[in-house]
XYZ file of C-alpha atoms in Angstrom:
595
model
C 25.307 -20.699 -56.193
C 26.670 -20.722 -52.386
C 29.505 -23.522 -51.771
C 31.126 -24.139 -49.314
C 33.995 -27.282 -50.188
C 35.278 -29.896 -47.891
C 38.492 -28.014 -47.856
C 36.810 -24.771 -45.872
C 35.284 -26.830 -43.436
C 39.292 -28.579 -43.018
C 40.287 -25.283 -42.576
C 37.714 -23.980 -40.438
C 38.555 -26.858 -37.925
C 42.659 -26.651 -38.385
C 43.432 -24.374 -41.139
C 44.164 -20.543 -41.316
C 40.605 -19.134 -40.827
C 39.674 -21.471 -37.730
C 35.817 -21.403 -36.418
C 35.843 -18.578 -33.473
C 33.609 -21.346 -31.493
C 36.654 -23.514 -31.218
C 39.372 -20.975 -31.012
C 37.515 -19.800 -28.278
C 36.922 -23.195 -26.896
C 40.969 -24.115 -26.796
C 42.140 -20.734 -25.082
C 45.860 -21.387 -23.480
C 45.108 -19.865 -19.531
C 48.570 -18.769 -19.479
C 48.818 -16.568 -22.680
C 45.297 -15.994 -22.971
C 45.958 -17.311 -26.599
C 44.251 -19.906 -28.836
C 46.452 -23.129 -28.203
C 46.620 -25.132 -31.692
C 48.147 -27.933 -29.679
C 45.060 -28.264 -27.226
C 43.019 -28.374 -30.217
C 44.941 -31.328 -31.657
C 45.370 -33.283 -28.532
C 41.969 -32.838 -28.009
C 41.092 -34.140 -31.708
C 43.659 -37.362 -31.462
C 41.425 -37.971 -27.915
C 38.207 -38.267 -30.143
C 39.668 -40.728 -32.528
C 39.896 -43.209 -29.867
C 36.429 -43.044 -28.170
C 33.855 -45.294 -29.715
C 31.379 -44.140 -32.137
C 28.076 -43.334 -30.314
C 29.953 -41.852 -27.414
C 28.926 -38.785 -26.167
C 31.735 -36.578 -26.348
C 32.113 -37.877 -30.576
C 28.900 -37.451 -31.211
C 29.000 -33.682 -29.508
C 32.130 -33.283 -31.383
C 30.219 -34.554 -35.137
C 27.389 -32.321 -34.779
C 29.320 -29.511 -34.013
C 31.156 -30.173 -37.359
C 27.895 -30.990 -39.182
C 26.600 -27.043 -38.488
C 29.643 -26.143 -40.004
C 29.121 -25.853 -43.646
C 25.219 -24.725 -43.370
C 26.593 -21.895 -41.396
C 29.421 -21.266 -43.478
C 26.860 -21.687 -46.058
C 24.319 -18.948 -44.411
C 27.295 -16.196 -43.832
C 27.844 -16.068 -47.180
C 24.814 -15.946 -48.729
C 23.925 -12.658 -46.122
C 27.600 -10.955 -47.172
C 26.245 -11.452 -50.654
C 23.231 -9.580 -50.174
C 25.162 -7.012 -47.185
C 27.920 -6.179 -49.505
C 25.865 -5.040 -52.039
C 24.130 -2.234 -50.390
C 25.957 0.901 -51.808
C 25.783 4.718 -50.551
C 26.156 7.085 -53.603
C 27.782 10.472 -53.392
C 24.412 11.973 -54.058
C 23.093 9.980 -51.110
C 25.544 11.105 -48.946
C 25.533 14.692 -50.066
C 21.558 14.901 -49.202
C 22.423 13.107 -45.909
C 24.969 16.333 -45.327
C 21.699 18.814 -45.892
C 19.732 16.864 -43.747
C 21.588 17.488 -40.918
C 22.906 20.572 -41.150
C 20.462 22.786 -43.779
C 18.536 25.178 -41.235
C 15.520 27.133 -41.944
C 13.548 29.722 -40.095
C 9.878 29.436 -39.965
C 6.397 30.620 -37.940
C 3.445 29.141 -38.499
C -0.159 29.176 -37.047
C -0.764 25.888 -34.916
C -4.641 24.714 -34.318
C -5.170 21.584 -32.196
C -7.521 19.406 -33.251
C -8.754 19.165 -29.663
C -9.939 22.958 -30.808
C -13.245 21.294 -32.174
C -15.098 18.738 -29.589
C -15.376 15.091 -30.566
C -19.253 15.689 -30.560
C -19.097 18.421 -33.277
C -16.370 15.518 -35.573
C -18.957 13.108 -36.575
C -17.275 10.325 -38.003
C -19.461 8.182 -40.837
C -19.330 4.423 -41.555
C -17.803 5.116 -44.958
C -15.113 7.632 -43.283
C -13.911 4.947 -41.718
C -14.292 2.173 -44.683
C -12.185 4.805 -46.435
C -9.712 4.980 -44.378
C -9.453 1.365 -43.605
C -8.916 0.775 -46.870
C -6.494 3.343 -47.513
C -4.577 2.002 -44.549
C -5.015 -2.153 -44.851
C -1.436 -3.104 -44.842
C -1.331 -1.666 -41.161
C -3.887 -4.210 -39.876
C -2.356 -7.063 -41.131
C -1.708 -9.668 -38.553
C -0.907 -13.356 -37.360
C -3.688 -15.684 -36.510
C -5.342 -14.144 -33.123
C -8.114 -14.689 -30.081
C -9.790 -12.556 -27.848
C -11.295 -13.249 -24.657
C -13.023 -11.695 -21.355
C -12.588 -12.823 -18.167
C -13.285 -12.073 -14.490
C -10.802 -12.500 -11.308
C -11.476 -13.451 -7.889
C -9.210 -12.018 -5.710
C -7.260 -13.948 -2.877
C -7.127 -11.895 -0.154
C -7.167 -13.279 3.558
C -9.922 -12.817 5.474
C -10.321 -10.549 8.945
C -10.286 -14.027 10.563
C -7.187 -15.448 9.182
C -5.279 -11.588 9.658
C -6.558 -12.343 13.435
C -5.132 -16.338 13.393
C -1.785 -14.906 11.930
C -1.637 -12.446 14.532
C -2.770 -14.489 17.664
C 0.015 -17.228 16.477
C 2.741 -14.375 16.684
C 1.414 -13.221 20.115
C 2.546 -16.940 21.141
C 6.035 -17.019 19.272
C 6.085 -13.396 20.459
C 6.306 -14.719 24.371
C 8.294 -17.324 23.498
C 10.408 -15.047 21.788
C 11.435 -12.847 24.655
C 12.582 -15.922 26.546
C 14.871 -18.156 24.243
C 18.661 -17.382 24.213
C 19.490 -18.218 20.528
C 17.737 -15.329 18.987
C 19.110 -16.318 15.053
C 17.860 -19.941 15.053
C 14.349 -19.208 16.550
C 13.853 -16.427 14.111
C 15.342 -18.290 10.969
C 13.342 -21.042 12.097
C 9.878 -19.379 12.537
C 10.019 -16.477 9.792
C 9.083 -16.773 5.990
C 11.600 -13.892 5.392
C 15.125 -14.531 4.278
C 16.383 -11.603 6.097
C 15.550 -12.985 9.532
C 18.525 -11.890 11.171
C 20.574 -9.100 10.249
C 23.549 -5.662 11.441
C 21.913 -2.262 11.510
C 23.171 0.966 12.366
C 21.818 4.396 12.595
C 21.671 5.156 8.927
C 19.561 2.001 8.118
C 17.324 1.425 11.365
C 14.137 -0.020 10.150
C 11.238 2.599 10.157
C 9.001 0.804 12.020
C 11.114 0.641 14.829
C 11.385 3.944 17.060
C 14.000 5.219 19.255
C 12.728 4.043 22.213
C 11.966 0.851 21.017
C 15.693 0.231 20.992
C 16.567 -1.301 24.453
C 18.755 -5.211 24.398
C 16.609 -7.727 24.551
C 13.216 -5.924 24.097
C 10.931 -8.017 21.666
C 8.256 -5.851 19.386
C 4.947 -6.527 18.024
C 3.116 -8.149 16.611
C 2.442 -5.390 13.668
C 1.646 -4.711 10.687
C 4.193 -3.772 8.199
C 3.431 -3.247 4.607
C 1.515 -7.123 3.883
C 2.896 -8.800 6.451
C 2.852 -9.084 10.496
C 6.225 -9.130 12.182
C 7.826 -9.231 15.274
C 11.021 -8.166 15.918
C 13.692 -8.348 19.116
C 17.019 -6.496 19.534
C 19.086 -9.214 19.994
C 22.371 -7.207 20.810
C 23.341 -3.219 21.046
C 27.562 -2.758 20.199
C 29.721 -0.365 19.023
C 30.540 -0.668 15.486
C 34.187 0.087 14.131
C 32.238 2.381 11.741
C 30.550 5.211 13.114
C 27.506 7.330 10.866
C 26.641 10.838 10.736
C 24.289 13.114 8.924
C 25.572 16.096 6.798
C 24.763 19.012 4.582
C 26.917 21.152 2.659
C 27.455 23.541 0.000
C 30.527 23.565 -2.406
C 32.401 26.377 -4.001
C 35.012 25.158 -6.106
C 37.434 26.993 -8.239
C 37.563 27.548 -12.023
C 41.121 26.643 -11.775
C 44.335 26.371 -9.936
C 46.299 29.690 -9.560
C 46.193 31.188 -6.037
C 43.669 34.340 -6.896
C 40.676 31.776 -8.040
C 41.231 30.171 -4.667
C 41.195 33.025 -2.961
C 38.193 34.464 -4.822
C 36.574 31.251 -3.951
C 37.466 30.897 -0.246
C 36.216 34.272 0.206
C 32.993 33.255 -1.293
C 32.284 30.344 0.768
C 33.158 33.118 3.813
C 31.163 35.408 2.708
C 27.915 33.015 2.402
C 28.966 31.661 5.850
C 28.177 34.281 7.335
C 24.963 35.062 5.309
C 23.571 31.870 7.163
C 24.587 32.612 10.695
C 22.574 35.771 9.456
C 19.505 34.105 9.137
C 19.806 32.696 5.794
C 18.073 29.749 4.752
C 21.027 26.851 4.315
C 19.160 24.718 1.617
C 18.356 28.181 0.001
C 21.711 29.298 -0.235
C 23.233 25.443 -1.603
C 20.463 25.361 -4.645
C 21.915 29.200 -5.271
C 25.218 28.938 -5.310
C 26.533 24.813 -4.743
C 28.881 23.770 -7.682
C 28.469 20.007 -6.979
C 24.746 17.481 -7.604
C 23.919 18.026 -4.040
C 22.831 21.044 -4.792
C 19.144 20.693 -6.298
C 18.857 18.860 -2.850
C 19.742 21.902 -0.678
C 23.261 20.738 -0.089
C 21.915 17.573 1.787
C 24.625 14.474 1.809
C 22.428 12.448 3.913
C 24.396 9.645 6.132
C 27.909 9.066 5.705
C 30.158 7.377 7.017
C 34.062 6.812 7.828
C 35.921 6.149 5.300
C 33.988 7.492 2.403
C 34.914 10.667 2.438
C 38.239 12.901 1.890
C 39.826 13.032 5.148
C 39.370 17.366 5.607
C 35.840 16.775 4.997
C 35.388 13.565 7.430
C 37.892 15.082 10.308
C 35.179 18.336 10.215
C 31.779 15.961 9.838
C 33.372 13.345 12.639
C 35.162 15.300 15.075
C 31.479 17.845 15.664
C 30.356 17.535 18.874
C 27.051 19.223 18.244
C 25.068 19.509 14.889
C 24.357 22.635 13.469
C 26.786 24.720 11.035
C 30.546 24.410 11.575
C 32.600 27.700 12.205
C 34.986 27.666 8.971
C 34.486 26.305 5.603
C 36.676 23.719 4.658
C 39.437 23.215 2.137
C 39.160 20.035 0.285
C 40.769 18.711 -2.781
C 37.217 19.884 -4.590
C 36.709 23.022 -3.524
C 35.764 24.920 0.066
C 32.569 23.783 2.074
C 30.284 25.590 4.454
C 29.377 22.132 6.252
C 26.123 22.098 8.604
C 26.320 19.063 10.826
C 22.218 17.203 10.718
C 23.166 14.589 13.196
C 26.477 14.080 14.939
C 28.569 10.839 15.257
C 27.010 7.584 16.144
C 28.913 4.064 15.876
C 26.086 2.284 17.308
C 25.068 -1.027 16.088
C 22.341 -3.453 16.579
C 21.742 -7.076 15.418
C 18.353 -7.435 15.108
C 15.852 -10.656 14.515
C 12.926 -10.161 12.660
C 10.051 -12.851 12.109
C 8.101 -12.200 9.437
C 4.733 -13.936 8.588
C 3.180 -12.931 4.985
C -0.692 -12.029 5.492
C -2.373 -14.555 3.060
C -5.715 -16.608 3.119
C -5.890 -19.482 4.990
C -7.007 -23.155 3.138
C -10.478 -22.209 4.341
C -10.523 -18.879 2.955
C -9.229 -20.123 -0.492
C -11.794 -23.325 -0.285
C -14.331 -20.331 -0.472
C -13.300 -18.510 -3.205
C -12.323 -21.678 -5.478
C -16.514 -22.370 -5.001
C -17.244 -18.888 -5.562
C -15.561 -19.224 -8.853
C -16.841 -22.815 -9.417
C -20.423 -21.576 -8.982
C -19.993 -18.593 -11.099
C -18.300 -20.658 -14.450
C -21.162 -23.923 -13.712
C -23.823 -24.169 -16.988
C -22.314 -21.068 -18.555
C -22.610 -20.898 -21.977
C -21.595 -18.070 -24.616
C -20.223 -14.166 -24.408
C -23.765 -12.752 -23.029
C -24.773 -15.077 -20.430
C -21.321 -14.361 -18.916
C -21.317 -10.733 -19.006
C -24.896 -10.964 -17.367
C -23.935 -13.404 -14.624
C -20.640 -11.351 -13.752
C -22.593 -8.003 -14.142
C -25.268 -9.643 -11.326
C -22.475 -11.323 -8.896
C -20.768 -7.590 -8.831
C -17.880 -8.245 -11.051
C -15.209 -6.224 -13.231
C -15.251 -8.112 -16.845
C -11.894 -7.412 -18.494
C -10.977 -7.481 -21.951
C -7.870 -8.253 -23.851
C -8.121 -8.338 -27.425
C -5.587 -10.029 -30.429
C -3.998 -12.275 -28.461
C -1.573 -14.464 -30.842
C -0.228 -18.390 -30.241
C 2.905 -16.932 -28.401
C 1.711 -15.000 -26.065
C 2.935 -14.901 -22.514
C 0.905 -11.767 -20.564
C -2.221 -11.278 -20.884
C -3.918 -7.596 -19.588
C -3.775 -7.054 -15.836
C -3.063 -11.013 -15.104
C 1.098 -10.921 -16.168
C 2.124 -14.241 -17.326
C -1.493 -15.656 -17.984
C 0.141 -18.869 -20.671
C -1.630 -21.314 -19.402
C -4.476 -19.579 -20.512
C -3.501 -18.622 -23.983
C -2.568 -22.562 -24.032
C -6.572 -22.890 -23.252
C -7.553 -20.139 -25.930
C -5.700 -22.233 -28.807
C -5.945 -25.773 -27.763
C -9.335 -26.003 -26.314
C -11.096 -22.754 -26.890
C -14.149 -22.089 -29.293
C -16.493 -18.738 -29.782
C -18.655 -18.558 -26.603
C -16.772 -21.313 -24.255
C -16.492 -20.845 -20.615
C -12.943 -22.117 -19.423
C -12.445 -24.100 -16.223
C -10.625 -22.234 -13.401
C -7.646 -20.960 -13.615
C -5.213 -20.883 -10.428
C -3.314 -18.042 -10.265
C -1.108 -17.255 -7.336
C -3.182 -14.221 -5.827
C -6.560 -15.126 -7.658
C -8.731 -17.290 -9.534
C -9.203 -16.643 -13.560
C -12.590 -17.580 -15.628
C -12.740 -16.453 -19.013
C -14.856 -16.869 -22.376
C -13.384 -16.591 -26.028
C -15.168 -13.898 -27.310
C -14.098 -14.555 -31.518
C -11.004 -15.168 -33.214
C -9.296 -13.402 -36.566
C -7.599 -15.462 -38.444
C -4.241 -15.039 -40.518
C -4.794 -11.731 -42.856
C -5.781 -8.570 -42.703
C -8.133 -7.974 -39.557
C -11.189 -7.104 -40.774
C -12.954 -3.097 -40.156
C -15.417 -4.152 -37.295
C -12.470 -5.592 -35.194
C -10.380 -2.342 -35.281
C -13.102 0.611 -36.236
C -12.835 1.605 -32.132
C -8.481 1.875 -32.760
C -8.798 3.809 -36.420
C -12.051 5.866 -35.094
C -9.580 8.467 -33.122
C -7.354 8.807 -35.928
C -10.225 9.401 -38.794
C -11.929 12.309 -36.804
C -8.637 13.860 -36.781
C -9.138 14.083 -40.424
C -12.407 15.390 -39.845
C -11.684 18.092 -37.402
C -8.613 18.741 -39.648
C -11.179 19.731 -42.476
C -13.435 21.674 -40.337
C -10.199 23.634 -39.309
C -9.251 24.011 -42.808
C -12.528 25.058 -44.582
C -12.902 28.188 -41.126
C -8.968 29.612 -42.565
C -10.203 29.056 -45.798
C -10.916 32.592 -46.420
C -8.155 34.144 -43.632
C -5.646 36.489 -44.800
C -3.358 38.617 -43.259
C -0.494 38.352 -41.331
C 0.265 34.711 -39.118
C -0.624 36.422 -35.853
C -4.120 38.241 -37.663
C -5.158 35.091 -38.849
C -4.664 33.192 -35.753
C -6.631 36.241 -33.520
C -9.639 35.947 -35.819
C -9.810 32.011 -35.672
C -9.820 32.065 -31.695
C -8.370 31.814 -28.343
C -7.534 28.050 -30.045
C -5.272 29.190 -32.534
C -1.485 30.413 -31.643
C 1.772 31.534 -33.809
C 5.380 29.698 -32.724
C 8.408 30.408 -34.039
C 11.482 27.992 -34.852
C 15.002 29.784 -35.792
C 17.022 26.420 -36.255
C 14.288 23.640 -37.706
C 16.501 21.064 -39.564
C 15.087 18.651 -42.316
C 16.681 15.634 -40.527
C 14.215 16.856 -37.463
C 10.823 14.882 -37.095
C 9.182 17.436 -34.184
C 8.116 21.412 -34.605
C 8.481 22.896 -31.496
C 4.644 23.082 -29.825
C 3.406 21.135 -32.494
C 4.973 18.076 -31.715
C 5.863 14.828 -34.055
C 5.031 16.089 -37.303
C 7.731 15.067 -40.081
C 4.979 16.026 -42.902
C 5.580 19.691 -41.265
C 9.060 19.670 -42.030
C 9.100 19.258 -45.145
C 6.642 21.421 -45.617
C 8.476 23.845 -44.377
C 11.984 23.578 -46.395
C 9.685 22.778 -49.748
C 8.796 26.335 -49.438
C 10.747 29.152 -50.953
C 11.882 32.061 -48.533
C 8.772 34.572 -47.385
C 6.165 31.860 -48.675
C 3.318 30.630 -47.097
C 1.884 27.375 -47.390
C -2.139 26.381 -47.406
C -3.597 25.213 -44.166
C -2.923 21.244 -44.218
C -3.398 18.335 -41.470
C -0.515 17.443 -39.581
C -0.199 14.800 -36.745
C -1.747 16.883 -34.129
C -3.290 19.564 -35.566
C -4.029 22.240 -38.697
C -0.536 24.233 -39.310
C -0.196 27.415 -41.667
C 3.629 27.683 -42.399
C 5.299 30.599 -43.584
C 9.275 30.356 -44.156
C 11.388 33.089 -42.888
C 14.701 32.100 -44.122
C 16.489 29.144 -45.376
C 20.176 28.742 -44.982
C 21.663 25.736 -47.102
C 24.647 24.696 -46.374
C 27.943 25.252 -48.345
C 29.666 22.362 -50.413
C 32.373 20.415 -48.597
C 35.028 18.433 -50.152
C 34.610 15.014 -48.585
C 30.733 13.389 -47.877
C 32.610 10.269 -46.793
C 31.892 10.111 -43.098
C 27.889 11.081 -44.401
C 28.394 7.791 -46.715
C 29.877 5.745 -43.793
C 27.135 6.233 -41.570
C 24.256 5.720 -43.876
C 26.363 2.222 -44.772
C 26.936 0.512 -41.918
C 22.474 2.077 -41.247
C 21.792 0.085 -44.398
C 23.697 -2.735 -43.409
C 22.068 -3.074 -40.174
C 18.883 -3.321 -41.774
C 20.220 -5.933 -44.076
C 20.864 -8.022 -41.505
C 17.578 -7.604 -39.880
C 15.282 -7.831 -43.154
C 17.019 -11.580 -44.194
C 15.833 -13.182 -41.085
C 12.750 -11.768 -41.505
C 12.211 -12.566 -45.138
C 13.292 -16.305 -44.201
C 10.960 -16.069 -41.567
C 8.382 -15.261 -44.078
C 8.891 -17.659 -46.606
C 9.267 -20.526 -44.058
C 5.348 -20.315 -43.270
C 6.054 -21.969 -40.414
C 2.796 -22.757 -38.281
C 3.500 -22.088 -34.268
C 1.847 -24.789 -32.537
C 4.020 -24.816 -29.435
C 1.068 -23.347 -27.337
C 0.336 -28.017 -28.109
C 3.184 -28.103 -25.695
C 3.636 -25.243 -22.996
């Protein structure tokens, strides 16, 4: 019953209600305004380009996703507009959020009973397999193992990499255009670059800081570099290192100043005392240096307020200034770490990444080769990777769309093997990956449905002797009585009583307890100075007794409750139409044919 008429699509190109793709298309850069008269112009244009040109045929697609889409907003504001909040709904809403109750209640673990004690049968977990099925549905899916071998370089080629920097090295120390030679002979993209004191590399030490002086080869991190000072200057902006602490003012009027000033004094002279500085900035600093012991680390000129930088910059020796100073912020006791320093250096660095050579590589592609030759099926490959020394990894449900795979990252060109190639018990060829080679084995497959009990018995095993341990926990309170804090003492050092004085039914967590929405509401279905019977939650056996419940008073107007559960619903309006069209499409992926 959607229709959208010639005339809409008219007036979607030129009319009242134009498309926002070409309004914003034909924006006026003067008046930052849709331009009507761009938009014609540009129409009367089309009319006299051939048909099949590209800018007409651009131009009559565009206008033949018009109506579909026209088509498809409308149909979704049918189905949007009807989602309706009732005052009831938005009343409940209201006592969700602000209802309170008091509560205590006995917590048990379930890691209070070992996993060896929790024996969990086949039909426990049949049960609750079957209780559970709609969870396990899933698309059409793989699984593999594979093994990796690693390409690292070899002693030998670490020792050819270094040898051939010992040459450019020498070389290095005598050429005169230090930029080119370095661009020219490093893989790094930062060959040469400014430093100053603040951002010296740390592999370079003071004394290695001389014009002209070329270091290394070393190793930094996975590479080998070299590096040479190309040129020591003086900088028009000069570094130091500071601490402080700040006392700032609750407000304006001259006795909070003064209250504050004589503050900062009076801690001043606390740390020419003895006191510890750091100390004395996590107890009493007002600003987020504070957690860090007042520490401001490098600045530099121009960065801070001038009171501030004229006490940092114009120290001639570090250590703690002699008054605190008055900023716009506040006053600061101000211990200089490292005094003034405007000196620069341009520095080239040649940089050579520590990989295996062609040789080294040649070895490990045949290492691989050997191991995949004549293999055939899941066992023979476990037994041959368990006898060459190597890690089999697993990754499990691996669907036609996949893109990372386990520990390997982007690993598609092997899912593109798993669904275009792949059978039970193959062996693939090598795969090249850039740090190491890949062999793996399709282990089984699960087609589209509901994955079937062996395949996920390991994932729902954890989860069903919870229930068990749950029951063993029940049936030992069965016959408990007393007060919270009795019962808990004769259960065991296991059991403990919390409190809450402000749960709320819109809250999904008990405090100690954890995640446990069952809990909650629990909790407010009791009536005040109840108990409830021992039950399972997420993480453990609770016993909940309610103190006190407060519900909150009537109010006039539940509108902004009803707005916000609206726009919620409409949200997931929006999200549950593409996914019911996705559904009935039953569209089969098969771009893993293609990449």
């Amino acid at each position: 019953g959607v229709l959208v008429t010639d005339e809409e699509v008219v007036d979607m190109i030129s009319g009242t209600n134009i498309d926002q793709n070409i309004r914003q298309a034909f924006i006026n850069q003067q008046t930052g305004e849709f331009d009507r008269a761009m938009l014609g112009n540009y129409i009367s244009q089309l009319k006299t380009m051939p048909p099949g040109s590209e800018g007409r045929v651009r131009w009559e697609l565009f206008q033949r996703d018009l109506k579909p889409g026209r088509e498809r907003i409308k149909y979704e504001n049918l189905l949007i507009k009807t989602s309706y909040v009732t005052t009831a709904e938005a009343e409940r809403e209201y006592h969700l959020q602000t209802d309170v109750a008091e509560v205590k209640f006995v917590y048990i673990p379930y890691y209070a009973v070992s996993d060896s004690a929790a024996e969990v049968s086949e039909s426990d977990l049949e049960e609750y397999y079957n209780e559970n099925k709609e969870r396990f549905k899933t698309e059409h899916t793989r699984n593999i193992k594979y093994v990796t071998f690693s390409l690292a370089a070899s002693p030998q080629d670490s020792l050819e990499i270094r040898q051939d920097l010992e040459e450019i090295a020498a070389d290095f120390a005598k050429t005169d255009d230090d930029s080119i030679y370095a661009v020219s002979n490093s893989e790094s993209q930062t060959a040469y670059q400014k430093y100053n004191v603040s951002n010296v590399p740390a592999f370079l030490k003071p004394e290695d800081l001389k014009e002209g002086n070329v270091i290394g080869p070393f190793i930094d991190g996975n590479t080998f570099k070299v590096v040479k000072v190309s040129e020591i200057f003086k900088d028009t902006i000069s570094f130091a290192k500071a601490s402080h602490i700040l006392i700032n003012w609750g407000d304006e009027t001259p006795a909070a100043k003064r209250e504050a000033r004589e503050k900062a004094q009076s801690i001043l002279r606390e740390i020419r005392n003895g006191a510890d500085f750091a100390a004395k900035a996590r107890e009493h600093g007002t600003d987020g240096t504070a957690a860090n012991g007042g520490d401001l680390g490098w600045v530099y000129t121009g960065q801070m307020v001038k009171p501030f930088e004229d006490a940092v910059f114009n120290a001639t020796r570090t250590g703690l200034v002699n008054e605190v100073v008055e900023t716009q912020f506040g006053y600061h006791i101000v211990r200089i770490d490292q005094v003034e320093d405007n000196t620069a250096y341009e520095l080239a660095v040649i940089e050579k990444l520590i990989g295996p050579s062609d040789a080294t590589a040649n070895e490990v592609y045949r290492r691989a080769e050997t191991f995949a030759a004549s293999l055939e099926g899941v066992e023979e490959f476990e037994q041959k990777a368990g006898t060459e020394g190597l890690n089999v990894f697993e990754s499990n449900n691996i669907t036609a769309g996949e893109q990372r795979i386990g520990t390997l990252g982007d690993a598609r060109q092997i899912v593109q093997w798993l669904f275009r190639d792949a059978s039970a018990g193959e062996v693939s060829d090598i795969f090249d990956f850039q740090d190491e080679y890949v062999v793996a084995v399709m282990t089984g497959e699960t087609e589209e449905g509901h994955r079937p009990l062996q395949s996920v018995a390991d994932e729902i095993r954890p989860e069903v002797r919870k229930k068990v341990k749950g029951q063993m926990i029940i049936e030992k309170l069965k016959d408990a009585s007393g007060t919270l804090e009795e019962i808990a003492n004769a259960y065991g050092n296991d059991a403990n009583v919390y409190s809450s004085s402000d749960l709320k039914l819109s809250s999904n967590n008990l405090p100690s307890a954890g995640f446990d929405p069952k809990s909650v509401g629990i909790a407010f279905g009791l009536e005040n100075g109840k108990r409830s019977e021992p039950f399972r939650g997420e993480n453990g056996v609770l016993l909940i007794e309610l103190q006190n419940k407060t519900i909150a008073p009537e109010i006039a107007d539940y509108s902004a409750y009803s707005t916000a559960i609206q726009q919620q619903n409409q949200q997931m309006s929006t999200f549950n139409i593409a996914e019911a069209i996705k559904h009935a499409a039953e569209i089969e992926d098969m771009r893993y044919k293609f990449y």
